[in-house]
Every structure is written in structure tokens, then in C-alpha cells.
Amino acid sequence: MSEIRFALDEVRRLTGPNLLSDKPGAIADVFIENIDPLWVLKIWKKHIARFQARFGWQQDLYTRFFDGGLSVAIPAQMDLLYSACDLLELSWELCIAELHEGDANDYEDILLLENALANTIKDELNPALINFIEQAHKNDVRCLVDDDEISLGTGHYAQTWPIDAFPNPNEVKWEDFKDIPLALFTGTNGKSTSVRLAAEIAKAANLRAGVTSTDFIKVGDEIIDEGDYSGPGGARILLRDKRTEVAYLEVARGGLLRRGLPVTHANASLVTNVASDHLGQYGINSVEEIAEVKLMVAKAIHQGQGRLVLNADDRLLVEYAKSLDKPIVWFSLDEQNPLIQQSIADRRLCVFVSDANLKQDARENSLVGDSEALTYLCEKTGEKKAIVDIKDIPMTVKGYARHNVQNALGVVGLSKSLGYDDKYIKHGLLNFESSAKDNPGRTNIYDRNGVKIVVDFAHNAHSMQAVIDMVKAMSADQAFKRIYVLFSHAGDRSDQDIKDVADAVRELNPDVYVLSELEEYLRGREKNEISEIVVSHLLASGVDASKLVCTPSPYSGAEFVLNNAAEGDLALLFILSERERVNQLIQHN
């Protein structure tokens, strides 16, 4: 008989709407093997309900089964999130005791643990804070709370107080606290490019955009700090900065699953695409489940107050959108996409690539001749309006980078949803370069000593395939003598994910495959383990061993490529770390 196994993976606070509910609270992920998960849940729920009843909490509970485990979430007041975590953990311990021993009532420390939890709740209770939050909600004022501070309003309307020194709500002039425009950006790939392009359009409209991303937090042209600020913490910093006039928040998978949405409502939410990445974390084991996570941003869109901007070329987004009762702006590379055609028929905003013979009289929107144009449908007039020729948008690399054409379409859909004039959108599109300055690590192209160098942060099969498709399109117009590809992979991906990346590279049929180790991203794997998986897979796929080169780091791999590439060659560098060092190496090569 197989051994029954239980393991508590993680208990964490949920500070906003999340995958399981629209309420703050706490969630626990557990792994279970060789026992009926429904039976485990029944026992666990019994202990949770007992605690909830004892402490007078809501008797709500949300569950989600996944392959090999279970997630359970409970709602809680914002002042009791840590206690909610303790409640879940203690009830899980009692559940395990009962499943092992048959009776959790014999658990010798149960009374002590319950009393300790009661004391924790007593210490955490903050009725004044909850009243303040409720009054903000009644007055339709955004209130942001963390362990140290509480704030009302956003951007130049914001005011922040220490968590233990906020004013009496009866003395607050609620009408003084307003919101700046706010948009959420998510998707497996293209988030950072999209949020940066949107900021460039805002800049063209003389607005100071605040941006959070996986790379930095930025207001206007000033980078406040570098690092991953794609979670609620980064959002609070940005929204409390009085210089911010419009807020663009990148919300990544990790932050969504760890804490939930950073805000409860937004003026627009953009989902770029959905693809396989980070499977096996937080109970997310399939691309379909990733789609559910990404579409959490729809919870911030409310009728009459915002729009959801979605990729009509993404099968999963199209499928899952059918269950959403939200106003959707679709974008597509193909004007004949059924969703685009339906939007046009219904006279609803949509964005698409048109290769029709567009002739427009507007001075700011003038495209004549057979052009592949970035076009949208004007809801007021029902007209198709071309903003700019696709090939003139720098980030599209003369139209070769179809993934960046998609990113541009999505951002235009979002910008039109926020009310931006065409002239500002056009200016932003034309002035946003595919460079290390404007979009570091995303399709940065250099020409050095006759060598074409492409640097990209792409780190999963979907994003790498997009860059490879771009290079293949470039190769059709410009024959390269030899092609070098440098790539690597983080250790927290599955063996299949790693092989998928190798297959994406193999499709380009490079002359030299350069593998690099990522020692700081081994994440549980042994050194050289990932390279060995890739080498074995490539050899089994028929790649000649003479084409394979292994290097200890992305920087050393880039050195090898640049030292060996000659005039007429192409060097495609997928750089996941040491990006700045590699950039300097290229600049001084």
C-alpha cells in the first residue's frame, strides 16, 4: 500500500481580489498523496469552521483542487490577515492529526494553540482602521493599506499617514481625494514592453506616467528603484507618489498568486497573451490555469468604469472570455478575425492590422497606398482609422517583429480606452525605440563590425519562438553567413519546458548553439544539469555535437559569440542575467 503523504507548501496573505475570491484573506496550498482529497478537505473544513465560529468570523471558505494538492482560502478583515494565516495553519495541523490518529481532540496542545491564536487576534484587531477603510469605501475613495501606512486617493490627489496616526474619518474631506487614471498590464509575455510603450504615449500627451514592472518602478523619466515591483507593494509606492498623473501597473503571475490584485478597480486592463511558463508553482499546472490567473485582472473592471483589452489571436483568452461579463476591446493581427469583424459590425472599439488601401483625409492620420497599417474602429463614427504604418513603428523592426506588432495593438486598444487622442498615440509609437534605453532586454538590435546582434530577455518557448520568427523573417530578406544563438534556462522550470526552449532554438537551425549556465537561477538543480538536459535533447534530435558550445555564464557566452562572429553573421543572444554587462560588452566590442 502506498504511503499517505501530506505537506503544507505555503500559507500567505491575500491583500486583494484573488484567484479564489474577490475578498482579502489568507490562502494555504497543501500537497496530498494517496488519500481522497475530498476527505481531507472535509476534515480540514470542519476545523476551520470551528475556529471561525469561535472567533465570530465569516463562515466562508473557498477551495481549489489541483493535480497533487489543494488550496483553501478564507476571507478576513484587513487587520486580521496574519491571524487568518495562523488559523489556516493551525486547522491544517489539526486535520493532519485527525487523519493520522483518528481523533484530533486528543491533540495535546490544541487548547494552548487556540488560546495563542485568540491572543494574536486580540492584538491585531483594529476597529478604527476597519472603520476608516469602510468610510473610504462608502465615499468611493481608494484606500490603500499595508503594515506601515494607509493612504487615500492616488497620484497628486494622494495623502498618506502612518498606520497608527490616520485621521478621524468624520474630519476627512472625502471630496478632496480622487483617482488618477490607472491601468493593469499582464500576460505571459509582452507585459514590460507594453507598459513602457503606454508610458511613452502618456509622455507624448504631456502626462507624467508612473510605471511598475518586473525591472523597476519609475515616475516620468526618474527610476525610483530597480528590481521586481510587479506586486502590490510596488503599486502602493507608485500610487502614493504625488508626481504620478497616470498609473500603469505591470502585474505578473507571481504577485497575482501571492497577494492577489494590487487594486480593486482600474480604468483598463490589458492581457497580452497566455503561454506555458512557471508551471508547477502555486498549484498552477497547465496553460489553461495560467489563463485563469492572467484574467484575474478582469476583476478590476466594472461595468461603466473600465474596459478589458484582450488578444483575439490567443485561443485561450478567446475561450475564457466567453464567461466574462465585461466590456472587451479585442485586438488582432488579422482584420478578418471573427471577433474583430463582430466588433466592427457592432461598432465597438477594436484594434487590428489592415492591409487595405487606406486613404484618410485627417492631417494627423494620413496613410495612402497599400500599407500595413495599425488601425482601430472609431465607436462614434463607425469609421476605420489608421494611425500609422506598421513598418514605421521602430519596435516592430520594419514589421518583422510580429510579437511587437501585437504589443503595439494591445497598447493602442488600452490607450483608446483611456481616451488618448490619435496624435499622441502616433507620437508614442514612432518615438519608442527597440533599444536598450527605451526597452532594455527586449528585441534590442545592434550592428557591430558587420555582425547583426539581437539581444532579448525571452526566457520561455513562447517568447523565444516570437523572437526566432522575427529573425527568420529578417533572414528571408537578408541572408546571414552564420547564425549563433546563445541561450539558457532557469532551474525552476520543468524538463519539458527546458526541452521546448531547445526546440524553439533548433527551429532556426543555427550554425552554433551556445549554452550558458545561470548559477544564480539554479533553483534546486545541480550546476550544469540544465545544460546536460539541453545537450542530450539536441543530440537526440539530430543536432551535430560540433555545433554545441557550453559556457559558464551568459557573459562568457556572449564573449564567445562576439569573438567568433564575423562580418555577415547573426548573433542572437537570449540574456536572462548579466544583461548590463553584456550590453557594455556589445557597446565596446
Coordinates of C-alpha atoms in Angstrom, one line a residue:
M1 CA 0.0 0.0 0.0
S2 CA 1.4 3.4 -1.0
E3 CA 2.3 5.7 1.9
I4 CA 0.0 8.6 2.6
R5 CA 1.8 12.0 2.3
F6 CA 0.8 15.4 3.5
A7 CA 2.8 18.6 3.1
L8 CA 2.0 22.2 3.8
D9 CA 3.5 24.2 0.9
E10 CA 2.8 27.8 1.9
V11 CA 0.3 30.0 3.8
R12 CA 0.1 33.6 2.7
R13 CA -1.9 36.7 3.0
L14 CA -4.2 37.8 0.2
T15 CA -4.5 41.6 0.2
G16 CA -6.9 42.0 -2.7
P17 CA -9.2 40.1 -5.2
N18 CA -7.6 36.8 -6.0
L19 CA -7.9 33.6 -7.9
L20 CA -10.4 32.0 -5.4
S21 CA -12.5 35.1 -4.3
D22 CA -12.9 38.8 -4.6
K23 CA -12.1 39.3 -0.9
P24 CA -8.9 39.8 1.1
G25 CA -7.9 37.0 3.4
A26 CA -5.5 34.1 3.6
I27 CA -4.7 31.0 1.5
A28 CA -2.9 27.7 2.1
D29 CA -1.6 25.4 -0.5
V30 CA -1.1 21.8 0.5
F31 CA 0.3 18.7 -1.2
I32 CA -1.5 15.4 -0.6
E33 CA -0.8 11.9 -2.0
N34 CA -2.6 8.5 -1.8
I35 CA -5.7 9.7 0.0
D36 CA -9.0 11.1 -1.2
P37 CA -8.6 14.9 -1.4
L38 CA -12.4 15.3 -0.7
W39 CA -12.0 13.5 2.6
V40 CA -9.0 15.7 3.5
L41 CA -11.0 18.8 2.7
K42 CA -14.0 17.6 4.8
I43 CA -11.8 17.2 7.9
W44 CA -9.9 20.5 7.2
K45 CA -13.1 22.4 6.7
K46 CA -14.5 21.1 10.0
H47 CA -11.6 22.6 12.0
I48 CA -11.6 25.8 10.0
A49 CA -15.3 26.3 10.7
R50 CA -14.8 25.6 14.4
F51 CA -12.3 28.4 14.6
Q52 CA -14.4 30.8 12.5
A53 CA -17.3 30.2 14.8
R54 CA -15.3 30.6 18.0
F55 CA -13.9 33.9 16.8
G56 CA -17.0 35.2 15.2
W57 CA -15.6 35.2 11.7
Q58 CA -17.4 34.8 8.4
Q59 CA -18.2 31.2 7.7
D60 CA -17.0 31.4 4.1
L61 CA -14.4 29.2 2.6
Y62 CA -13.0 28.9 -1.0
T63 CA -11.3 25.8 -2.4
R64 CA -9.4 24.8 -5.5
F65 CA -8.1 21.3 -6.3
F66 CA -5.1 20.9 -8.4
D67 CA -3.0 17.9 -9.5
G68 CA -1.4 16.6 -6.3
G69 CA -2.9 19.1 -4.0
L70 CA -5.4 21.5 -2.7
S71 CA -5.7 25.2 -2.0
V72 CA -8.1 26.6 0.7
A73 CA -8.7 30.3 1.2
I74 CA -10.8 32.2 3.8
P75 CA -11.8 35.8 3.9
A76 CA -10.6 38.1 6.6
Q77 CA -10.6 41.8 7.6
M78 CA -7.5 43.7 6.5
D79 CA -6.4 44.0 10.2
L80 CA -6.6 40.2 10.7
L81 CA -4.7 38.8 7.7
Y82 CA -1.8 37.4 9.7
S83 CA -4.3 35.8 12.1
A84 CA -6.1 34.3 9.2
C85 CA -2.8 32.7 8.1
D86 CA -2.4 31.3 11.6
L87 CA -5.9 29.9 11.6
L88 CA -5.4 28.1 8.3
E89 CA -2.1 26.6 9.5
L90 CA -3.4 25.5 12.9
S91 CA -6.5 24.0 11.4
W92 CA -4.3 22.1 8.9
E93 CA -2.2 20.7 11.8
L94 CA -5.4 19.5 13.5
C95 CA -6.6 18.0 10.2
I96 CA -3.4 16.0 9.8
A97 CA -3.5 14.9 13.4
E98 CA -7.1 13.6 12.9
L99 CA -6.2 11.9 9.7
H100 CA -3.2 10.2 11.3
E101 CA -4.6 9.4 14.7
G102 CA -8.3 9.3 14.1
D103 CA -9.2 12.0 16.6
A104 CA -7.8 15.5 16.7
N105 CA -9.5 16.1 20.1
D106 CA -6.5 14.2 21.7
Y107 CA -4.1 16.7 20.2
E108 CA -2.4 17.7 23.5
D109 CA -1.5 21.3 22.6
I110 CA -4.9 22.2 21.0
L111 CA -6.1 24.4 23.9
L112 CA -2.8 26.2 24.1
L113 CA -2.7 26.8 20.4
E114 CA -6.3 28.1 20.3
N115 CA -5.6 30.5 23.1
A116 CA -2.4 31.7 21.4
L117 CA -4.5 32.4 18.3
A118 CA -7.1 34.2 20.3
N119 CA -4.4 36.4 21.8
T120 CA -2.9 37.1 18.3
I121 CA -6.4 38.1 17.0
K122 CA -6.9 40.3 20.1
D123 CA -3.6 42.1 19.4
E124 CA -4.3 42.5 15.7
L125 CA -7.8 43.8 16.0
N126 CA -8.0 47.4 14.9
P127 CA -11.7 48.6 14.7
A128 CA -10.6 52.2 14.0
L129 CA -8.7 51.0 10.9
I130 CA -11.6 49.0 9.6
N131 CA -14.0 51.9 10.2
F132 CA -11.7 54.2 8.2
I133 CA -11.5 51.7 5.3
E134 CA -15.3 51.3 5.3
Q135 CA -15.8 55.1 5.3
A136 CA -13.4 55.4 2.4
H137 CA -15.4 52.7 0.5
K138 CA -18.7 54.5 1.3
N139 CA -17.3 57.7 -0.1
D140 CA -16.0 56.0 -3.2
V141 CA -12.4 56.9 -2.3
R142 CA -9.5 54.5 -3.0
C143 CA -7.8 53.4 0.3
L144 CA -4.5 51.6 0.2
V145 CA -3.3 49.8 3.4
D146 CA -0.1 48.0 4.4
D147 CA 1.7 47.2 7.6
D148 CA 3.1 50.6 7.9
E149 CA 0.9 53.2 6.1
I150 CA -2.6 54.0 5.0
S151 CA -3.5 56.4 2.1
L152 CA -6.4 57.9 0.4
G153 CA -6.6 58.9 -3.3
T154 CA -3.9 58.3 -5.8
G155 CA -1.2 60.3 -7.5
H156 CA -1.3 64.0 -7.0
Y157 CA -4.6 63.5 -5.0
A158 CA -3.0 61.1 -2.6
Q159 CA -2.3 61.6 1.1
T160 CA -0.5 59.0 3.3
W161 CA -0.4 58.6 7.1
P162 CA 1.4 56.2 9.4
I163 CA -0.8 53.2 10.2
D164 CA -1.2 54.3 13.8
A165 CA -1.8 58.0 13.0
F166 CA -4.6 58.3 10.5
P167 CA -7.3 61.0 11.0
N168 CA -10.8 60.6 12.3
P169 CA -13.0 59.8 9.3
N170 CA -15.5 62.4 10.4
E171 CA -12.8 65.0 9.9
V172 CA -11.8 63.9 6.4
K173 CA -12.8 66.0 3.4
W174 CA -13.6 63.0 1.3
E175 CA -14.3 65.1 -1.8
D176 CA -10.6 66.1 -1.9
F177 CA -9.4 62.6 -2.6
K178 CA -9.7 61.4 -6.2
D179 CA -8.2 58.9 -8.6
I180 CA -5.7 59.3 -11.4
P181 CA -6.3 57.1 -14.5
L182 CA -5.0 53.5 -13.7
A183 CA -4.4 50.5 -16.0
L184 CA -3.2 47.0 -15.3
F185 CA -0.9 45.0 -17.7
T186 CA -0.5 41.2 -17.6
G187 CA 0.2 38.3 -19.9
T188 CA 2.9 35.6 -20.2
N189 CA 5.0 37.8 -22.5
G190 CA 5.0 41.4 -23.6
K191 CA 4.0 43.0 -20.3
S192 CA 7.1 45.1 -19.8
T193 CA 7.2 46.2 -23.4
S194 CA 3.5 47.2 -23.3
V195 CA 3.7 49.1 -20.1
R196 CA 6.8 51.1 -21.3
L197 CA 5.1 51.9 -24.7
A198 CA 2.0 53.1 -22.9
A199 CA 4.1 55.4 -20.7
E200 CA 5.7 56.8 -23.9
I201 CA 2.2 57.6 -25.3
A202 CA 1.3 59.3 -22.0
K203 CA 4.5 61.3 -22.2
A204 CA 3.5 62.5 -25.7
A205 CA 0.2 63.7 -24.1
N206 CA 2.3 65.7 -21.5
L207 CA 1.3 63.3 -18.7
R208 CA 3.8 62.0 -16.2
A209 CA 3.2 58.3 -16.2
G210 CA 4.1 56.1 -13.2
V211 CA 5.2 52.6 -14.1
T212 CA 5.7 49.5 -12.1
S213 CA 7.3 46.5 -13.7
T214 CA 9.5 43.4 -13.1
D215 CA 12.5 45.6 -13.8
F216 CA 11.9 48.9 -11.9
I217 CA 9.5 51.4 -10.5
K218 CA 9.5 54.7 -12.4
V219 CA 7.8 58.1 -12.4
G220 CA 8.2 60.1 -15.5
D221 CA 11.8 59.8 -16.5
E222 CA 13.1 59.0 -13.0
I223 CA 13.7 55.4 -11.9
I224 CA 12.9 55.3 -8.2
D225 CA 14.4 51.9 -7.7
E226 CA 15.4 48.8 -9.7
G227 CA 14.1 45.3 -9.1
D228 CA 10.8 43.5 -9.3
Y229 CA 8.0 45.8 -8.4
S230 CA 5.2 44.0 -10.2
G231 CA 3.3 43.2 -6.9
P232 CA 1.0 45.2 -4.6
G233 CA 3.9 46.8 -2.8
G234 CA 5.2 48.5 -5.9
A235 CA 1.7 49.6 -6.8
R236 CA 1.2 51.3 -3.4
I237 CA 4.5 53.1 -3.7
L238 CA 3.6 54.4 -7.2
L239 CA 0.0 55.3 -6.4
R240 CA 1.1 57.3 -3.3
D241 CA 3.7 59.3 -5.3
K242 CA 2.1 62.7 -5.8
R243 CA 4.0 63.2 -9.1
T244 CA 2.2 60.4 -10.8
E245 CA -0.5 61.6 -13.2
V246 CA -1.4 58.2 -14.8
A247 CA -0.5 54.8 -13.4
Y248 CA 0.5 51.8 -15.4
L249 CA 0.9 48.7 -13.3
E250 CA 2.5 45.5 -14.6
V251 CA 1.0 42.6 -12.6
A252 CA 2.9 39.4 -13.0
R253 CA 1.8 35.8 -12.3
G254 CA 3.7 35.6 -9.0
G255 CA 2.3 38.7 -7.5
L256 CA -1.2 37.8 -8.5
L257 CA -1.0 34.4 -6.9
R258 CA 0.9 35.5 -3.8
R259 CA -1.2 38.5 -2.9
G260 CA -4.0 39.0 -5.4
L261 CA -4.7 42.1 -7.4
P262 CA -3.0 45.3 -6.2
V263 CA -6.2 47.3 -6.6
T264 CA -9.9 46.6 -6.7
H265 CA -10.7 48.7 -9.7
A266 CA -9.0 50.0 -12.8
N267 CA -9.9 52.1 -15.9
A268 CA -8.4 49.4 -18.2
S269 CA -6.8 46.0 -18.0
L270 CA -4.6 44.5 -20.8
V271 CA -3.9 40.8 -21.2
T272 CA -1.2 40.4 -23.9
N273 CA -1.2 36.6 -24.3
V274 CA -1.2 33.3 -22.4
A275 CA 1.5 30.6 -22.8
S276 CA 3.3 27.9 -20.8
D277 CA 5.6 29.3 -18.1
H278 CA 6.2 28.7 -14.4
L279 CA 4.1 25.6 -14.4
G280 CA 4.0 23.7 -11.1
Q281 CA 4.0 26.7 -8.8
Y282 CA 1.2 27.7 -6.5
G283 CA -0.8 24.7 -7.9
I284 CA -0.9 26.1 -11.4
N285 CA 0.0 23.1 -13.6
S286 CA -1.5 23.9 -17.0
V287 CA -1.7 26.7 -19.6
E288 CA -5.5 26.7 -19.1
E289 CA -4.9 27.5 -15.4
I290 CA -2.4 30.3 -16.3
A291 CA -5.2 31.8 -18.4
E292 CA -7.4 31.9 -15.3
V293 CA -4.7 33.6 -13.4
K294 CA -4.0 36.2 -16.1
L295 CA -7.7 37.0 -16.4
M296 CA -7.9 37.9 -12.7
V297 CA -7.3 41.5 -13.9
A298 CA -10.8 41.4 -15.3
K299 CA -12.0 41.6 -11.6
A300 CA -10.8 45.2 -11.6
I301 CA -13.0 46.1 -14.5
H302 CA -16.5 47.1 -13.5
Q303 CA -19.4 47.9 -15.8
G304 CA -19.4 51.5 -16.9
Q305 CA -16.0 52.2 -15.3
G306 CA -13.4 50.4 -17.5
R307 CA -12.5 48.1 -20.3
L308 CA -10.7 44.8 -20.7
V309 CA -8.3 44.7 -23.6
L310 CA -7.7 41.2 -24.9
N311 CA -5.7 39.4 -27.7
A312 CA -8.2 38.0 -30.2
D313 CA -5.4 35.8 -31.7
D314 CA -4.9 33.9 -28.4
R315 CA -7.1 30.8 -28.3
L316 CA -7.3 30.5 -24.6
L317 CA -8.1 34.2 -24.0
V318 CA -10.9 33.9 -26.5
E319 CA -12.3 30.8 -24.9
Y320 CA -12.1 32.1 -21.3
A321 CA -13.5 35.5 -22.2
K322 CA -16.8 33.8 -23.1
S323 CA -17.6 33.6 -19.4
L324 CA -16.7 37.2 -18.6
D325 CA -19.4 39.8 -18.4
K326 CA -17.1 42.7 -19.1
P327 CA -16.7 45.3 -21.9
I328 CA -13.9 43.9 -24.1
V329 CA -11.7 45.6 -26.6
W330 CA -10.3 43.0 -28.9
F331 CA -7.0 43.4 -30.9
S332 CA -5.7 41.2 -33.7
L333 CA -3.0 40.9 -36.4
D334 CA -5.9 40.0 -38.8
E335 CA -8.7 42.3 -39.6
Q336 CA -10.7 39.2 -40.7
N337 CA -10.5 37.7 -37.2
P338 CA -14.2 36.9 -36.3
L339 CA -14.0 38.9 -33.1
I340 CA -12.7 41.9 -35.0
Q341 CA -15.4 41.5 -37.6
Q342 CA -18.1 41.2 -34.9
S343 CA -16.7 44.3 -33.1
I344 CA -16.8 46.3 -36.4
A345 CA -20.4 45.1 -37.0
D346 CA -21.4 46.2 -33.5
R347 CA -19.5 49.4 -33.8
R348 CA -17.3 48.7 -30.8
L349 CA -13.7 49.7 -30.3
C350 CA -11.3 47.2 -31.6
V351 CA -7.7 47.4 -33.0
F352 CA -6.2 45.5 -35.9
V353 CA -3.7 45.4 -38.7
S354 CA -5.2 46.5 -42.0
D355 CA -3.5 45.9 -45.3
A356 CA -6.3 47.6 -47.2
N357 CA -5.8 50.6 -49.5
L358 CA -6.4 53.2 -46.7
K359 CA -7.0 56.7 -47.7
Q360 CA -7.8 59.2 -45.0
D361 CA -8.1 63.0 -45.1
A362 CA -7.2 63.7 -41.5
R363 CA -3.8 65.5 -41.4
E364 CA -2.7 63.5 -38.4
N365 CA -3.9 60.2 -39.8
S366 CA -2.8 60.1 -43.4
L367 CA -1.8 56.8 -45.0
V368 CA -2.2 56.4 -48.7
G369 CA -1.4 53.4 -50.8
D370 CA -1.1 49.7 -50.0
S371 CA 0.1 49.9 -46.4
E372 CA 0.0 47.5 -43.5
A373 CA -1.5 49.9 -41.0
L374 CA -2.2 49.9 -37.3
T375 CA -5.9 50.6 -37.4
Y376 CA -8.8 51.0 -34.9
L377 CA -12.6 51.3 -35.2
C378 CA -13.9 54.6 -34.0
E379 CA -17.1 53.9 -32.0
K380 CA -18.5 57.4 -32.5
T381 CA -18.4 57.3 -36.3
G382 CA -18.1 53.6 -37.1
E383 CA -15.0 54.5 -39.3
K384 CA -11.8 52.6 -39.5
K385 CA -8.9 54.9 -38.6
A386 CA -5.3 54.2 -39.5
I387 CA -2.9 55.6 -37.0
V388 CA 0.5 54.7 -38.5
D389 CA 2.2 52.3 -41.0
I390 CA 3.4 49.2 -39.1
K391 CA 6.8 49.4 -40.7
D392 CA 7.3 52.9 -39.3
I393 CA 6.9 51.8 -35.7
P394 CA 10.5 51.2 -34.5
M395 CA 9.7 48.4 -32.0
T396 CA 8.3 46.3 -34.9
V397 CA 11.6 46.2 -36.7
K398 CA 10.1 47.1 -40.0
G399 CA 7.2 44.7 -39.3
Y400 CA 9.4 41.7 -38.8
A401 CA 8.7 41.5 -35.0
R402 CA 5.1 40.4 -35.2
H403 CA 5.1 39.9 -31.4
N404 CA 5.8 43.6 -31.0
V405 CA 3.1 44.4 -33.6
Q406 CA 0.7 42.6 -31.2
N407 CA 2.1 44.5 -28.3
A408 CA 1.5 47.8 -30.1
L409 CA -2.1 46.8 -31.0
G410 CA -2.8 46.0 -27.3
V411 CA -1.4 49.2 -26.1
V412 CA -3.4 51.2 -28.7
G413 CA -6.5 49.4 -27.5
L414 CA -5.8 50.4 -23.9
S415 CA -4.8 54.0 -24.8
K416 CA -8.0 54.5 -26.8
S417 CA -9.9 53.0 -23.8
L418 CA -8.3 55.7 -21.7
G419 CA -9.3 58.4 -24.1
Y420 CA -5.9 59.3 -25.7
D421 CA -6.0 61.3 -28.9
D422 CA -4.6 59.6 -32.0
K423 CA -1.8 62.2 -32.4
Y424 CA -0.4 61.3 -29.0
I425 CA -0.7 57.6 -29.7
K426 CA 1.1 58.0 -33.1
H427 CA 3.8 60.1 -31.5
G428 CA 4.4 57.5 -28.8
L429 CA 4.6 54.6 -31.3
L430 CA 7.0 56.5 -33.5
N431 CA 9.3 57.6 -30.7
F432 CA 9.5 54.3 -28.7
E433 CA 12.7 52.7 -29.9
S434 CA 13.6 49.0 -29.7
S435 CA 16.7 50.0 -27.8
A436 CA 18.5 49.3 -24.5
K437 CA 17.4 52.8 -23.4
D438 CA 13.7 52.6 -24.2
N439 CA 13.1 48.9 -23.8
P440 CA 16.1 47.2 -22.2
G441 CA 16.4 43.5 -22.9
R442 CA 13.5 43.4 -25.4
T443 CA 14.5 42.9 -29.0
N444 CA 17.5 45.3 -28.8
I445 CA 19.3 45.2 -32.2
Y446 CA 22.9 46.3 -32.9
D447 CA 25.2 46.3 -35.9
R448 CA 28.8 45.8 -34.8
N449 CA 31.6 45.2 -37.3
G450 CA 29.2 43.9 -39.9
V451 CA 27.6 41.5 -37.3
K452 CA 23.9 41.8 -36.7
I453 CA 23.3 41.3 -32.9
V454 CA 19.9 40.7 -31.4
V455 CA 19.6 40.8 -27.6
D456 CA 16.4 39.7 -25.9
F457 CA 15.3 38.7 -22.4
A458 CA 12.9 35.9 -23.8
H459 CA 13.0 33.0 -21.4
N460 CA 10.2 30.6 -22.3
A461 CA 9.4 28.8 -25.5
H462 CA 6.6 31.2 -26.5
S463 CA 8.7 34.3 -26.2
M464 CA 11.7 32.7 -27.8
Q465 CA 9.6 31.5 -30.7
A466 CA 8.4 35.0 -31.3
V467 CA 12.0 36.3 -31.5
I468 CA 13.1 33.4 -33.7
D469 CA 10.2 34.1 -36.0
M470 CA 11.4 37.7 -36.3
V471 CA 14.9 36.5 -37.1
K472 CA 13.6 34.0 -39.7
A473 CA 11.7 36.9 -41.4
M474 CA 14.8 39.0 -41.3
S475 CA 16.8 36.2 -42.8
A476 CA 14.4 35.9 -45.7
D477 CA 15.3 39.4 -46.8
Q478 CA 19.0 39.4 -45.7
A479 CA 21.0 36.1 -45.9
F480 CA 23.3 35.6 -43.0
K481 CA 26.6 33.7 -43.4
R482 CA 26.4 32.0 -40.0
I483 CA 23.9 32.2 -37.1
Y484 CA 24.9 32.0 -33.4
V485 CA 22.3 31.5 -30.7
L486 CA 23.1 32.0 -27.0
F487 CA 20.5 30.7 -24.6
S488 CA 20.0 29.4 -21.1
H489 CA 17.2 28.4 -18.7
A490 CA 16.3 28.9 -15.0
G491 CA 16.1 25.8 -12.9
D492 CA 12.5 26.2 -11.6
R493 CA 11.1 25.1 -15.0
S494 CA 10.2 21.5 -15.9
D495 CA 12.5 19.3 -18.0
Q496 CA 9.9 19.6 -20.7
D497 CA 9.9 23.4 -20.6
I498 CA 13.7 23.3 -21.0
K499 CA 13.4 20.9 -24.0
D500 CA 10.7 23.2 -25.5
V501 CA 13.1 26.1 -25.4
A502 CA 15.8 24.0 -27.1
D503 CA 13.3 23.0 -29.8
A504 CA 12.4 26.7 -30.4
V505 CA 16.1 27.4 -30.9
R506 CA 16.6 24.4 -33.2
E507 CA 13.9 25.7 -35.5
L508 CA 16.3 28.4 -36.5
N509 CA 18.9 25.8 -37.5
P510 CA 21.8 27.8 -36.1
D511 CA 25.4 27.1 -37.0
V512 CA 26.4 27.3 -33.4
Y513 CA 24.4 26.7 -30.2
V514 CA 25.9 28.4 -27.2
L515 CA 24.6 27.2 -23.9
S516 CA 25.2 29.2 -20.7
E517 CA 24.7 28.4 -17.1
L518 CA 22.7 30.5 -14.7
E519 CA 24.2 29.8 -11.4
E520 CA 22.1 32.4 -9.5
Y521 CA 18.9 30.7 -11.0
L522 CA 19.6 27.0 -10.4
R523 CA 16.7 26.9 -8.0
G524 CA 17.2 23.4 -6.8
R525 CA 19.0 21.9 -9.7
E526 CA 22.7 20.9 -9.8
K527 CA 25.2 23.0 -11.7
N528 CA 25.4 22.0 -15.4
E529 CA 22.2 19.9 -15.0
I530 CA 20.2 22.2 -17.4
S531 CA 22.9 22.3 -20.0
E532 CA 23.2 18.5 -19.9
I533 CA 19.4 18.2 -20.5
V534 CA 19.6 20.6 -23.4
V535 CA 22.7 18.9 -24.9
S536 CA 21.2 15.4 -24.6
H537 CA 17.9 16.6 -26.2
L538 CA 19.6 18.4 -29.1
L539 CA 21.8 15.4 -29.8
A540 CA 18.8 13.1 -29.8
S541 CA 17.1 15.5 -32.2
G542 CA 19.9 15.1 -34.7
V543 CA 22.0 18.2 -34.0
D544 CA 25.7 17.6 -34.6
A545 CA 27.8 17.7 -31.5
S546 CA 30.3 20.1 -33.2
K547 CA 27.7 22.8 -33.2
L548 CA 27.3 22.7 -29.4
V549 CA 29.3 25.0 -27.1
C550 CA 28.8 25.2 -23.3
T551 CA 29.8 28.3 -21.3
P552 CA 29.7 29.1 -17.6
S553 CA 27.6 32.3 -17.8
P554 CA 25.6 34.5 -20.2
Y555 CA 28.5 37.0 -20.2
S556 CA 31.1 34.4 -21.1
G557 CA 28.7 33.0 -23.7
A558 CA 28.3 36.5 -25.2
E559 CA 32.1 36.9 -25.2
F560 CA 32.5 33.6 -27.1
V561 CA 29.9 34.6 -29.7
L562 CA 31.3 38.1 -30.3
N563 CA 34.8 36.9 -30.5
N564 CA 33.9 34.3 -33.2
A565 CA 31.2 36.0 -35.2
A566 CA 32.4 37.6 -38.4
E567 CA 31.0 40.1 -40.9
G568 CA 27.7 38.9 -42.4
D569 CA 26.9 36.8 -39.3
L570 CA 23.9 37.0 -37.0
A571 CA 24.3 36.7 -33.2
L572 CA 21.0 36.0 -31.3
L573 CA 21.6 36.4 -27.6
F574 CA 18.9 35.4 -25.2
I575 CA 20.2 37.0 -22.0
L576 CA 18.5 36.2 -18.7
S577 CA 21.1 37.7 -16.4
E578 CA 24.2 39.9 -16.6
R579 CA 22.2 42.0 -19.1
E580 CA 24.0 45.3 -18.3
R581 CA 27.5 43.6 -18.6
V582 CA 26.6 42.1 -21.9
N583 CA 25.2 45.4 -23.1
Q584 CA 28.5 47.1 -22.2
L585 CA 30.4 44.3 -23.9
I586 CA 28.5 44.9 -27.1
Q587 CA 28.9 48.7 -26.9
H588 CA 32.7 48.4 -26.6
N589 CA 33.1 45.5 -29.0

